[in-house]
Short mmCIF file of C-alpha atoms in Angstrom, two decimals:
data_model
loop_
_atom_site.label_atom_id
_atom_site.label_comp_id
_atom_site.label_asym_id
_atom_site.label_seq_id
_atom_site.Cartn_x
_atom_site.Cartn_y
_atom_site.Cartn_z
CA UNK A 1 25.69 153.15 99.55
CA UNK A 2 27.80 151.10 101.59
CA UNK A 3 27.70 151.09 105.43
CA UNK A 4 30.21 150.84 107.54
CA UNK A 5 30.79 150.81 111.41
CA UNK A 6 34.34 149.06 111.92
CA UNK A 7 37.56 151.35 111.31
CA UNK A 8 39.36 148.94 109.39
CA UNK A 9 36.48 147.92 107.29
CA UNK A 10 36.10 151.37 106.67
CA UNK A 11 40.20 152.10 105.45
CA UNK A 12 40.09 148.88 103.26
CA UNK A 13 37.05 150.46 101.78
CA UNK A 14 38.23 153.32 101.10
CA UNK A 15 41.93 152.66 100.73
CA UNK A 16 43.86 154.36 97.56
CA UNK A 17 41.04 156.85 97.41
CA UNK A 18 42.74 160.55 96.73
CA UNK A 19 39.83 162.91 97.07
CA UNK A 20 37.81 161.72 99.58
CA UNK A 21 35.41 164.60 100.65
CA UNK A 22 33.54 163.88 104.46
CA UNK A 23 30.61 165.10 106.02
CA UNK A 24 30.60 164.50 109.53
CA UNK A 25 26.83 164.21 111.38
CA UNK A 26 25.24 163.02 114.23
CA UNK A 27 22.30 162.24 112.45
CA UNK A 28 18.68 162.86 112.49
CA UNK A 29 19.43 164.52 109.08
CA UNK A 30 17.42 167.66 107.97
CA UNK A 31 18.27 169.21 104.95
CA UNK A 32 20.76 171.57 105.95
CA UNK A 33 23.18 168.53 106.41
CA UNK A 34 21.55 167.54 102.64
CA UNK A 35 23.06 170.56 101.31
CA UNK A 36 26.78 169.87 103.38
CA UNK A 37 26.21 166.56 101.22
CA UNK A 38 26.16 168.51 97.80
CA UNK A 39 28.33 170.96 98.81
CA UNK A 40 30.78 167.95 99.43
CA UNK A 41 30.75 166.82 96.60
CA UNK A 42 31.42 169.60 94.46
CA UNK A 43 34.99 169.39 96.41
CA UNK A 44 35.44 165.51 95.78
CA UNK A 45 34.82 162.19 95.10
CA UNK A 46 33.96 159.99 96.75
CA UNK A 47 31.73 161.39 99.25
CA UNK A 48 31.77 159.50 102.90
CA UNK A 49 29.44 160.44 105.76
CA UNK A 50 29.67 159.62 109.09
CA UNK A 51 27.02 159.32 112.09
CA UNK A 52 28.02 159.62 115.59
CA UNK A 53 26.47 161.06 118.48
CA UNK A 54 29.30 161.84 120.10
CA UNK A 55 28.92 161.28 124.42
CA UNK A 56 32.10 163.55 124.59
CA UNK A 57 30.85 166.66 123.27
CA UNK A 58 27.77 166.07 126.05
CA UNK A 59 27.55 167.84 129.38
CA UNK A 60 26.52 165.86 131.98
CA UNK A 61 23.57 167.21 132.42
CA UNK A 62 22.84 167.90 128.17
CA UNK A 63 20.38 165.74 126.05
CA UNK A 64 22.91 163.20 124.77
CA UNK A 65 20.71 160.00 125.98
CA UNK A 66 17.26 162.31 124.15
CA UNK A 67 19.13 163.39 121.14
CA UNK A 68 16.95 162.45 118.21
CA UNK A 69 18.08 159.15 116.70
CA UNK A 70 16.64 158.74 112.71
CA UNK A 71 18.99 155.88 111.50
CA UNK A 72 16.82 154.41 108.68
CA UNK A 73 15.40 157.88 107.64
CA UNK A 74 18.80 159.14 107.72
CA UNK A 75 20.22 156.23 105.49
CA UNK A 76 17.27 156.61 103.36
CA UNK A 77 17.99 160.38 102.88
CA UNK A 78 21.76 159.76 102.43
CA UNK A 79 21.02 157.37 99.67
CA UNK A 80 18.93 159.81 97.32
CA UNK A 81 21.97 162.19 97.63
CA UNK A 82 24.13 159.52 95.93
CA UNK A 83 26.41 159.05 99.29
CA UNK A 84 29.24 156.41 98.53
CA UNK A 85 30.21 155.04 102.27
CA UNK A 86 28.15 156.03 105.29
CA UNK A 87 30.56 155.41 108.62
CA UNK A 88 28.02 154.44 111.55
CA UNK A 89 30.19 153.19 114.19
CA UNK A 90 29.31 152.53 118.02
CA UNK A 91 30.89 153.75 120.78
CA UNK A 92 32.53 150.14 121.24
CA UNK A 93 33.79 150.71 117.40
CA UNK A 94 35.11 154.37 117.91
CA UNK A 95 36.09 154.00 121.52
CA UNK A 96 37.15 150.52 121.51
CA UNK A 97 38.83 152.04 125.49
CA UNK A 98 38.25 154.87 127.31
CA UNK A 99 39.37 158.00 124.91
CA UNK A 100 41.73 159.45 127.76
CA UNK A 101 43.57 161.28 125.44
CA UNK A 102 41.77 164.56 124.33
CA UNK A 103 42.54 167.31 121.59
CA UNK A 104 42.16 170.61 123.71
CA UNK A 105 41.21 173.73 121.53
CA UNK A 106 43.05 177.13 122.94
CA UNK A 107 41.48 178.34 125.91
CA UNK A 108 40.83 182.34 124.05
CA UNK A 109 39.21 180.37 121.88
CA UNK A 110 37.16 176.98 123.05
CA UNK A 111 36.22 178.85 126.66
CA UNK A 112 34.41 181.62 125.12
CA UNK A 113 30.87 181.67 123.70
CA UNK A 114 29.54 178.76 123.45
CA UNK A 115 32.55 176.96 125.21
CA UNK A 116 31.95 179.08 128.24
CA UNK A 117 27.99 177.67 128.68
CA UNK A 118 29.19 174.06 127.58
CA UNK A 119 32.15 173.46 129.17
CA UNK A 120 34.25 170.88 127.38
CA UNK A 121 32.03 170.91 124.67
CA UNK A 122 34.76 171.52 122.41
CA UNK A 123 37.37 169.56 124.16
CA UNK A 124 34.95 166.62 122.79
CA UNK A 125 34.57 168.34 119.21
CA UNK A 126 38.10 168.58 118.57
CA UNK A 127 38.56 164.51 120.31
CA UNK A 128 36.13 163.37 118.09
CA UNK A 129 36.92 164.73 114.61
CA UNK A 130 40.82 164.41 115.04
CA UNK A 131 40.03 161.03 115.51
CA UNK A 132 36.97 160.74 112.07
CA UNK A 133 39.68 162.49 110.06
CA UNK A 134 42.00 159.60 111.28
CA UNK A 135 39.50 156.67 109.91
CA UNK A 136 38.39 158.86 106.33
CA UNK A 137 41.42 160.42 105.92
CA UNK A 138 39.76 163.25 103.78
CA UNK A 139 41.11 165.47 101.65
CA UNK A 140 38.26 168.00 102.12
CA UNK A 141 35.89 168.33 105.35
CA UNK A 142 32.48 170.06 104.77
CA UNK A 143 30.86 172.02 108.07
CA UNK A 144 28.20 174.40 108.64
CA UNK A 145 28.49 177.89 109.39
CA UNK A 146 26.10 177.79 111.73
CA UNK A 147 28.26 176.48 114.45
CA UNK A 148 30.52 179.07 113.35
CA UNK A 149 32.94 178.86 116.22
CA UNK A 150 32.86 174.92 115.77
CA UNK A 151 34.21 175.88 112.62
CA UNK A 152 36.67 178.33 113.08
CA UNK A 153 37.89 175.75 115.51
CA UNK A 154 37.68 172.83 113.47
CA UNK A 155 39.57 174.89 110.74
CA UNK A 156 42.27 176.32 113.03
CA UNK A 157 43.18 172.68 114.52
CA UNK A 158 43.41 171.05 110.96
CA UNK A 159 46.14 174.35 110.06
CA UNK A 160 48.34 173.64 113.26
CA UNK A 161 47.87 170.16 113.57
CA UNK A 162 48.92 170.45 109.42
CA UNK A 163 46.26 167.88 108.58
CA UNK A 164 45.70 166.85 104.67
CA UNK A 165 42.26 168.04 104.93
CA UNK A 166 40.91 171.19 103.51
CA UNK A 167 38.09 172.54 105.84
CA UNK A 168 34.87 174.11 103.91
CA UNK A 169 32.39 176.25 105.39
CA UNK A 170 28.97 175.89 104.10
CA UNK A 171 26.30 178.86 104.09
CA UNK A 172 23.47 178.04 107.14
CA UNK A 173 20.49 176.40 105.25
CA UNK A 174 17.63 178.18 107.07
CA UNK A 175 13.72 177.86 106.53
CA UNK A 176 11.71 180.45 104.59
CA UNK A 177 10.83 182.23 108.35
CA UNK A 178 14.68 182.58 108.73
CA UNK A 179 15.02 180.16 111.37
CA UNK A 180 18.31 178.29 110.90
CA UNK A 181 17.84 174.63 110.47
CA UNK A 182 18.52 172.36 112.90
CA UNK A 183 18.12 168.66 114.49
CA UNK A 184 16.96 170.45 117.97
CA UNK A 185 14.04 172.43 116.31
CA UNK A 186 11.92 169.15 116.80
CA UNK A 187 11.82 169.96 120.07
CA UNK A 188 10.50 172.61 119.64
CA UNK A 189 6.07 173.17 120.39
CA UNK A 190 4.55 173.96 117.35
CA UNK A 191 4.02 177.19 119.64
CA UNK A 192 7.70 177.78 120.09
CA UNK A 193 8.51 177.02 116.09
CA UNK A 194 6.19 180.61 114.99
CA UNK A 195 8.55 182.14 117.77
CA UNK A 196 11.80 180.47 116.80
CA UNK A 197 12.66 183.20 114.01
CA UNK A 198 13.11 185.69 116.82
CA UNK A 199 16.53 185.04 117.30
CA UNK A 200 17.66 185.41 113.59
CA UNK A 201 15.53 188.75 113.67
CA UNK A 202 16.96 189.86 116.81
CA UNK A 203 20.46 188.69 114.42
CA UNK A 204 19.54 191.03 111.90
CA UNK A 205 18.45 193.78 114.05
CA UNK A 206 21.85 194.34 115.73
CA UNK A 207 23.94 193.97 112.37
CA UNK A 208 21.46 196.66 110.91
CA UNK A 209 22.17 199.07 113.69
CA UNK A 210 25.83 198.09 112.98
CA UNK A 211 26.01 198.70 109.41
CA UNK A 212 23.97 202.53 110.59
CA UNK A 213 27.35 203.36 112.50
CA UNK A 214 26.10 202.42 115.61
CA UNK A 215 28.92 201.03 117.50
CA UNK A 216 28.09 200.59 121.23
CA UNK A 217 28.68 197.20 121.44
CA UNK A 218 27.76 196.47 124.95
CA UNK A 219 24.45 198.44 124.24
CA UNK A 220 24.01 196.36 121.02
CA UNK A 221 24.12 193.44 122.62
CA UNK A 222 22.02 193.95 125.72
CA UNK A 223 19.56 195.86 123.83
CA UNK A 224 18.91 192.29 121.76
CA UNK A 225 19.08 190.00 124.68
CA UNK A 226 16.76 192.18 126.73
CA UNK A 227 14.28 191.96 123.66
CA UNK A 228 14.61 188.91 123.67
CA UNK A 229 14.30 188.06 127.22
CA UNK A 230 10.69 190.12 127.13
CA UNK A 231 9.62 187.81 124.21
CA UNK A 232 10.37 184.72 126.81
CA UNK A 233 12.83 183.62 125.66
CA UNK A 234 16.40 182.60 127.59
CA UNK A 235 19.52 183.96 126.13
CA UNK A 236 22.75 182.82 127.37
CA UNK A 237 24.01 185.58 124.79
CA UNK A 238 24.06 187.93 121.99
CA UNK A 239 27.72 188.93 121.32
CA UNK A 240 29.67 190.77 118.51
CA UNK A 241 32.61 190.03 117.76
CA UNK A 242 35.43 189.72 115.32
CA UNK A 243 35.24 187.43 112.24
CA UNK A 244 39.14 186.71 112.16
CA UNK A 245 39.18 185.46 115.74
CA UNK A 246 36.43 185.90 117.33
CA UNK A 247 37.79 188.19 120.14
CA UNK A 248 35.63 191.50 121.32
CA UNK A 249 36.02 194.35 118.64
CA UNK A 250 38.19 197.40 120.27
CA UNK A 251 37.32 201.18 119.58
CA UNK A 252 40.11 200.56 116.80
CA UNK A 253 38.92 197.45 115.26
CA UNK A 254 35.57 199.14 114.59
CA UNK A 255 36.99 202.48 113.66
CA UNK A 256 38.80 200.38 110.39
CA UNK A 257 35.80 198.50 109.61
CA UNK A 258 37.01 195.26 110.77
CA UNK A 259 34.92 192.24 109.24
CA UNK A 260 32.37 191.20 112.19
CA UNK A 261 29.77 188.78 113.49
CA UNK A 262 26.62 188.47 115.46
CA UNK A 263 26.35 185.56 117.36
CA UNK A 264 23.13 183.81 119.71
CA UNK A 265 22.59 181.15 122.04
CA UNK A 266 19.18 181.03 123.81
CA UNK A 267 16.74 178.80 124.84
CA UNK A 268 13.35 179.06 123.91
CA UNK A 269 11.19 177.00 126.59
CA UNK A 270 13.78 173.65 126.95
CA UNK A 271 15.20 173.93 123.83
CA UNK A 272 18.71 175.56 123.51
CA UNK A 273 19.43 177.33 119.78
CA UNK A 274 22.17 178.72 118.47
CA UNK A 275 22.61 181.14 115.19
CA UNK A 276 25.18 184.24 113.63
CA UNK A 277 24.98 186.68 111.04
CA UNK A 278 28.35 188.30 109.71
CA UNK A 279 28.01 191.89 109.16
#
């Protein structure tokens, strides 16, 4: 595996290279991002990751300066799965100036959710992986479902922006407890790990009492956070909503069975998780 930190190493590298399939990370890989990797490359060839914490996507007053750092595990891991170019830059190498121009998702659709609790978050997403897809030049891009609107986003700027990249969704890789995997569970007390699952069971709770023909959705979703909230943990929110845009289902929408999702964002002592379940 080759790696690479400067841009126009990186384009020489992979210059004349048609099917290029990219895995974008910021590292301290688990093996949910293992699975992007494979996933990847049953959609191309070669396949190039990339690792960047990314100070854009960061609140100021977010983990970005904590956020677990596993280079050599990470190139160690990326190796076994046969990765051909691993893009590592540095700010300097990415951001060579100040990145004053930004890609700005839709405000129905980057201020809600988890853009409403981390504002700008997405603002930074979008900045960031306009500007990966620049260096790789991908024909296929390979993200999780677990940041589901990240996705959805992610996939909706590639469409109008009409970028040569396909966007693929991968399933969440969770643990046998349910608990989707993720580089913040480390955080997590080996107390707040047995608790963790909660929130996927509180996940499958609600789309249960969906798929029963219960259809308050306000009920639904306070009904979840408040269990939640008892169990101590900190929920920023439980919300159903529509899979096609993630708007708030109307008496109509649920009366035609529109395709929906659960999602979750809470913190459980310090550390903030996210997770969904379509129903």
């Amino acid at each position: 595996m080759k790696i690479i930190s400067s841009i126009e190493e990186l384009r020489d590298q992979l210059s004349g290279q048609l099917r290029t399939a990219f895995v974008p990370t910021m590292g301290n890989l688990h093996e949910g991002h293992l699975s992007l990797m494979r996933l990847a490359r049953r959609h191309g060839d070669p396949v190039v990751a990339s690792i960047f914490v990314n100070r854009l996507q960061f609140g100021p007053n977010e983990d970005f300066d904590k956020y677990p750092r596993t280079f050599q595990a990470d190139v160690e891991k990326l190796e076994k799965e046969g990765v051909y170019v691993l893009f590592a830059p540095t700010e300097k190498d990415l951001y060579p100036e100040p990145q004053e121009y930004r890609v700005q998702p839709p405000d129905g659709l980057g201020n809600i959710l988890e853009g409403e609790f981390r504002p700008g978050f997405f603002n930074g997403v979008c900045t960031v992986v306009t500007k990966l897809f620049s260096c790789v030049q991908p024909r296929v891009a390979v993200f999780g479902k677990k940041d589901y609107q990240q996705l959805m986003i992610v996939r909706n700027m590639a469409r109008q922006f009409a970028l040569p990249t396909e966007i693929i969704g991968a399933e969440t890789f969770r643990a046998e407890d349910g608990l989707a995997l993720s580089s913040r569970n480390m955080y997590l007390s080996p107390a707040e790990r047995a608790e963790a699952p909660a929130l996927y069971a509180a996940l499958n709770a609600v789309a249960t009492e969906v798929r029963a023909g219960h259809l308050d959705v306000f009920q639904l979703e306070h009904k979840a956070m408040d269990g939640l909230a008892a169990r101590g943990w900190q929920p920023d929110y439980v919300s159903i909503r529509k899979r096609i845009d993630l708007q708030p289902p109307n008496a109509g929408d649920l009366a035609q069975g529109a395709p929906l999702v659960v999602l979750a964002a809470a913190k459980l002592g310090t550390t903030r998780l996210i997770d969904n379940l379509e129903i």
